[in-house]
Amino acid sequence: MNSQISTPTAELTQRLSATPRGARLARRLTAHQLASWGYPHDGEVNDTAQHVVAELAANAVTHGRVPGRDFELRLLLLPEETLRIEVSDARGDRRLRFATAGDEVDEGGRGLILVSLLSRTWGVRERAVGKTVWAELPLRSTGRGTRRPCRRKPGPAD
């Protein structure tokens, strides 16, 4: 089934300021929303979604910012056990920059490599004003371990 036309089973849409604070808030909002949908903060799905949102939101506020305009975060639970993440910005005149392994890139261009590695599929959709960058993540664990060690607690004594 084409996920572009799938009807979501749950949805969150939030406009945020196109600032570093707004990008951090997008990540925190994602963690909280996924936990409320049954994907705990310390789980693989939640962690992966936070990383993808962090990269897309950082790109929106760094490269897609238009003064006085917000960016939008949209999370959709799709029936095919898929999470669709969409981040929309107001800047449609700048194309995405996707660095490859041989590129000489100082600071930017690597975030989309992370998005492509963490997501099942991703892409860009033009809008009347701006663009939407989206990524889809599987909601089943990949078996890489569903828990991260907590750095605040000491490990077991040997």
PDB file of C-alpha atoms in Angstrom:
ATOM      1  CA  MET A   1       0.000   0.000   0.000  1.00  0.00           C
ATOM      2  CA  ASN A   2       1.310   3.470  -0.803  1.00  0.00           C
ATOM      3  CA  SER A   3       2.093   5.268   2.458  1.00  0.00           C
ATOM      4  CA  GLN A   4       1.549   8.610   0.770  1.00  0.00           C
ATOM      5  CA  ILE A   5      -2.180   7.935   0.817  1.00  0.00           C
ATOM      6  CA  SER A   6      -2.450   5.806   3.968  1.00  0.00           C
ATOM      7  CA  THR A   7      -4.816   7.045   6.617  1.00  0.00           C
ATOM      8  CA  PRO A   8      -2.975   7.574   9.900  1.00  0.00           C
ATOM      9  CA  THR A   9      -4.222   5.857  13.038  1.00  0.00           C
ATOM     10  CA  ALA A  10      -2.809   8.664  15.207  1.00  0.00           C
ATOM     11  CA  GLU A  11      -1.348  12.067  14.407  1.00  0.00           C
ATOM     12  CA  LEU A  12       0.443  14.999  16.008  1.00  0.00           C
ATOM     13  CA  THR A  13       0.992  18.313  14.228  1.00  0.00           C
ATOM     14  CA  GLN A  14       2.800  21.208  15.895  1.00  0.00           C
ATOM     15  CA  ARG A  15       4.229  24.499  14.660  1.00  0.00           C
ATOM     16  CA  LEU A  16       7.486  25.525  16.337  1.00  0.00           C
ATOM     17  CA  SER A  17       9.712  28.570  16.172  1.00  0.00           C
ATOM     18  CA  ALA A  18      12.434  28.288  13.536  1.00  0.00           C
ATOM     19  CA  THR A  19      15.161  28.589  16.172  1.00  0.00           C
ATOM     20  CA  PRO A  20      17.569  26.136  17.831  1.00  0.00           C
ATOM     21  CA  ARG A  21      15.181  26.102  20.802  1.00  0.00           C
ATOM     22  CA  GLY A  22      12.321  25.112  18.490  1.00  0.00           C
ATOM     23  CA  ALA A  23      14.433  22.270  17.063  1.00  0.00           C
ATOM     24  CA  ARG A  24      15.222  20.972  20.574  1.00  0.00           C
ATOM     25  CA  LEU A  25      11.555  21.197  21.469  1.00  0.00           C
ATOM     26  CA  ALA A  26      10.645  19.162  18.356  1.00  0.00           C
ATOM     27  CA  ARG A  27      12.892  16.347  19.569  1.00  0.00           C
ATOM     28  CA  ARG A  28      11.456  16.431  23.086  1.00  0.00           C
ATOM     29  CA  LEU A  29       7.906  16.569  21.770  1.00  0.00           C
ATOM     30  CA  THR A  30       8.624  13.531  19.603  1.00  0.00           C
ATOM     31  CA  ALA A  31       9.958  11.567  22.587  1.00  0.00           C
ATOM     32  CA  HIS A  32       6.924  12.453  24.689  1.00  0.00           C
ATOM     33  CA  GLN A  33       4.388  11.716  21.941  1.00  0.00           C
ATOM     34  CA  LEU A  34       5.911   8.349  21.072  1.00  0.00           C
ATOM     35  CA  ALA A  35       5.942   7.400  24.762  1.00  0.00           C
ATOM     36  CA  SER A  36       2.235   8.260  24.954  1.00  0.00           C
ATOM     37  CA  TRP A  37       1.659   6.004  21.898  1.00  0.00           C
ATOM     38  CA  GLY A  38       3.378   3.097  23.682  1.00  0.00           C
ATOM     39  CA  TYR A  39       6.983   3.468  22.463  1.00  0.00           C
ATOM     40  CA  PRO A  40       8.953   4.210  25.661  1.00  0.00           C
ATOM     41  CA  HIS A  41      11.681   6.840  25.939  1.00  0.00           C
ATOM     42  CA  ASP A  42      14.381   4.201  26.371  1.00  0.00           C
ATOM     43  CA  GLY A  43      13.210   2.107  23.407  1.00  0.00           C
ATOM     44  CA  GLU A  44      14.836   1.794  20.014  1.00  0.00           C
ATOM     45  CA  VAL A  45      11.873   3.229  18.063  1.00  0.00           C
ATOM     46  CA  ASN A  46      11.683   6.341  20.247  1.00  0.00           C
ATOM     47  CA  ASP A  47      15.445   6.872  20.158  1.00  0.00           C
ATOM     48  CA  THR A  48      15.628   6.505  16.370  1.00  0.00           C
ATOM     49  CA  ALA A  49      12.673   8.843  15.842  1.00  0.00           C
ATOM     50  CA  GLN A  50      14.305  11.450  18.096  1.00  0.00           C
ATOM     51  CA  HIS A  51      17.511  11.329  16.023  1.00  0.00           C
ATOM     52  CA  VAL A  52      15.640  11.697  12.742  1.00  0.00           C
ATOM     53  CA  VAL A  53      13.534  14.585  14.065  1.00  0.00           C
ATOM     54  CA  ALA A  54      16.643  16.271  15.470  1.00  0.00           C
ATOM     55  CA  GLU A  55      18.346  16.185  12.059  1.00  0.00           C
ATOM     56  CA  LEU A  56      15.296  17.324  10.083  1.00  0.00           C
ATOM     57  CA  ALA A  57      14.422  20.082  12.568  1.00  0.00           C
ATOM     58  CA  ALA A  58      18.035  21.303  12.664  1.00  0.00           C
ATOM     59  CA  ASN A  59      18.011  21.500   8.861  1.00  0.00           C
ATOM     60  CA  ALA A  60      14.691  23.362   8.910  1.00  0.00           C
ATOM     61  CA  VAL A  61      15.951  26.026  11.316  1.00  0.00           C
ATOM     62  CA  THR A  62      19.432  26.265   9.784  1.00  0.00           C
ATOM     63  CA  HIS A  63      18.757  26.062   6.056  1.00  0.00           C
ATOM     64  CA  GLY A  64      14.976  26.449   5.693  1.00  0.00           C
ATOM     65  CA  ARG A  65      14.431  29.407   7.988  1.00  0.00           C
ATOM     66  CA  VAL A  66      12.548  32.440   6.775  1.00  0.00           C
ATOM     67  CA  PRO A  67      12.459  35.273   9.358  1.00  0.00           C
ATOM     68  CA  GLY A  68       9.082  35.446  11.049  1.00  0.00           C
ATOM     69  CA  ARG A  69       7.990  31.992   9.825  1.00  0.00           C
ATOM     70  CA  ASP A  70       7.721  28.811  11.906  1.00  0.00           C
ATOM     71  CA  PHE A  71       8.472  25.247  10.906  1.00  0.00           C
ATOM     72  CA  GLU A  72       6.037  22.381  11.361  1.00  0.00           C
ATOM     73  CA  LEU A  73       6.550  18.932  12.878  1.00  0.00           C
ATOM     74  CA  ARG A  74       4.080  16.209  11.986  1.00  0.00           C
ATOM     75  CA  LEU A  75       4.131  12.655  13.336  1.00  0.00           C
ATOM     76  CA  LEU A  76       1.811  10.031  11.848  1.00  0.00           C
ATOM     77  CA  LEU A  77       1.274   6.455  12.971  1.00  0.00           C
ATOM     78  CA  LEU A  78       0.408   4.562   9.801  1.00  0.00           C
ATOM     79  CA  PRO A  79      -1.467   1.261   9.781  1.00  0.00           C
ATOM     80  CA  GLU A  80       1.496  -0.606   8.229  1.00  0.00           C
ATOM     81  CA  GLU A  81       3.380  -0.373  11.566  1.00  0.00           C
ATOM     82  CA  THR A  82       5.208   2.689  10.306  1.00  0.00           C
ATOM     83  CA  LEU A  83       5.946   6.086  11.808  1.00  0.00           C
ATOM     84  CA  ARG A  84       5.996   8.911   9.286  1.00  0.00           C
ATOM     85  CA  ILE A  85       7.906  12.019  10.343  1.00  0.00           C
ATOM     86  CA  GLU A  86       7.392  15.237   8.397  1.00  0.00           C
ATOM     87  CA  VAL A  87       9.212  18.513   8.950  1.00  0.00           C
ATOM     88  CA  SER A  88       8.048  21.452   6.840  1.00  0.00           C
ATOM     89  CA  ASP A  89       9.827  24.768   6.446  1.00  0.00           C
ATOM     90  CA  ALA A  90       8.968  27.956   4.600  1.00  0.00           C
ATOM     91  CA  ARG A  91      11.960  27.947   2.286  1.00  0.00           C
ATOM     92  CA  GLY A  92      11.269  26.313  -1.066  1.00  0.00           C
ATOM     93  CA  ASP A  93      14.054  27.992  -3.009  1.00  0.00           C
ATOM     94  CA  ARG A  94      16.898  25.994  -1.410  1.00  0.00           C
ATOM     95  CA  ARG A  95      17.433  22.421  -2.500  1.00  0.00           C
ATOM     96  CA  LEU A  96      18.540  19.762  -0.059  1.00  0.00           C
ATOM     97  CA  ARG A  97      22.271  19.214   0.106  1.00  0.00           C
ATOM     98  CA  PHE A  98      23.194  15.565   0.430  1.00  0.00           C
ATOM     99  CA  ALA A  99      26.908  14.964   1.007  1.00  0.00           C
ATOM    100  CA  THR A 100      28.518  11.772  -0.239  1.00  0.00           C
ATOM    101  CA  ALA A 101      31.529   9.986   1.203  1.00  0.00           C
ATOM    102  CA  GLY A 102      34.009  11.762  -1.096  1.00  0.00           C
ATOM    103  CA  ASP A 103      32.660  15.280  -0.621  1.00  0.00           C
ATOM    104  CA  GLU A 104      34.752  17.890   1.126  1.00  0.00           C
ATOM    105  CA  VAL A 105      32.135  19.232   3.548  1.00  0.00           C
ATOM    106  CA  ASP A 106      33.095  21.355   6.546  1.00  0.00           C
ATOM    107  CA  GLU A 107      30.102  21.177   8.869  1.00  0.00           C
ATOM    108  CA  GLY A 108      26.947  20.472   6.909  1.00  0.00           C
ATOM    109  CA  GLY A 109      25.471  17.976   4.535  1.00  0.00           C
ATOM    110  CA  ARG A 110      25.858  14.869   6.661  1.00  0.00           C
ATOM    111  CA  GLY A 111      22.528  14.981   8.499  1.00  0.00           C
ATOM    112  CA  LEU A 112      20.601  13.516   5.584  1.00  0.00           C
ATOM    113  CA  ILE A 113      23.028  10.587   5.467  1.00  0.00           C
ATOM    114  CA  LEU A 114      21.973   9.798   9.031  1.00  0.00           C
ATOM    115  CA  VAL A 115      18.295  10.166   8.074  1.00  0.00           C
ATOM    116  CA  SER A 116      18.757   7.787   5.133  1.00  0.00           C
ATOM    117  CA  LEU A 117      20.506   5.212   7.339  1.00  0.00           C
ATOM    118  CA  LEU A 118      17.907   5.336  10.120  1.00  0.00           C
ATOM    119  CA  SER A 119      14.756   5.420   8.012  1.00  0.00           C
ATOM    120  CA  ARG A 120      13.106   2.861   5.770  1.00  0.00           C
ATOM    121  CA  THR A 121      12.515   5.554   3.157  1.00  0.00           C
ATOM    122  CA  TRP A 122      12.598   9.351   2.990  1.00  0.00           C
ATOM    123  CA  GLY A 123      12.025  12.167   0.539  1.00  0.00           C
ATOM    124  CA  VAL A 124      11.085  15.762  -0.155  1.00  0.00           C
ATOM    125  CA  ARG A 125       7.733  17.184  -1.200  1.00  0.00           C
ATOM    126  CA  GLU A 126       7.322  20.719  -2.490  1.00  0.00           C
ATOM    127  CA  ARG A 127       4.508  22.805  -1.017  1.00  0.00           C
ATOM    128  CA  ALA A 128       2.820  26.033  -2.064  1.00  0.00           C
ATOM    129  CA  VAL A 129       5.159  27.746   0.411  1.00  0.00           C
ATOM    130  CA  GLY A 130       8.327  25.873   1.255  1.00  0.00           C
ATOM    131  CA  LYS A 131       8.963  22.154   1.365  1.00  0.00           C
ATOM    132  CA  THR A 132       8.375  19.087   3.525  1.00  0.00           C
ATOM    133  CA  VAL A 133      11.124  16.591   4.223  1.00  0.00           C
ATOM    134  CA  TRP A 134       9.712  13.274   5.387  1.00  0.00           C
ATOM    135  CA  ALA A 135      11.030   9.955   6.631  1.00  0.00           C
ATOM    136  CA  GLU A 136       9.338   6.682   7.498  1.00  0.00           C
ATOM    137  CA  LEU A 137      10.527   4.401  10.293  1.00  0.00           C
ATOM    138  CA  PRO A 138       9.445   0.845  11.050  1.00  0.00           C
ATOM    139  CA  LEU A 139       7.726   0.533  14.420  1.00  0.00           C
ATOM    140  CA  ARG A 140       9.023  -2.955  15.065  1.00  0.00           C
ATOM    141  CA  SER A 141      12.349  -3.367  16.772  1.00  0.00           C
ATOM    142  CA  THR A 142      15.189  -4.375  14.468  1.00  0.00           C
ATOM    143  CA  GLY A 143      16.690  -6.559  17.171  1.00  0.00           C
ATOM    144  CA  ARG A 144      19.682  -4.306  17.741  1.00  0.00           C
ATOM    145  CA  GLY A 145      18.715  -4.043  21.399  1.00  0.00           C
ATOM    146  CA  THR A 146      15.767  -2.059  22.592  1.00  0.00           C
ATOM    147  CA  ARG A 147      17.343  -0.473  25.642  1.00  0.00           C
ATOM    148  CA  ARG A 148      20.119   2.057  25.922  1.00  0.00           C
ATOM    149  CA  PRO A 149      22.313   2.126  29.001  1.00  0.00           C
ATOM    150  CA  CYS A 150      21.447   4.986  31.324  1.00  0.00           C
ATOM    151  CA  ARG A 151      24.489   7.193  31.836  1.00  0.00           C
ATOM    152  CA  ARG A 152      23.109   8.605  35.085  1.00  0.00           C
ATOM    153  CA  LYS A 153      23.231   5.304  36.926  1.00  0.00           C
ATOM    154  CA  PRO A 154      26.453   3.462  37.668  1.00  0.00           C
ATOM    155  CA  GLY A 155      26.722  -0.017  36.190  1.00  0.00           C
ATOM    156  CA  PRO A 156      26.742  -3.177  38.251  1.00  0.00           C
ATOM    157  CA  ALA A 157      29.818  -3.658  40.422  1.00  0.00           C
ATOM    158  CA  ASP A 158      32.185  -6.324  39.155  1.00  0.00           C
TER     159      ASP A 158
END
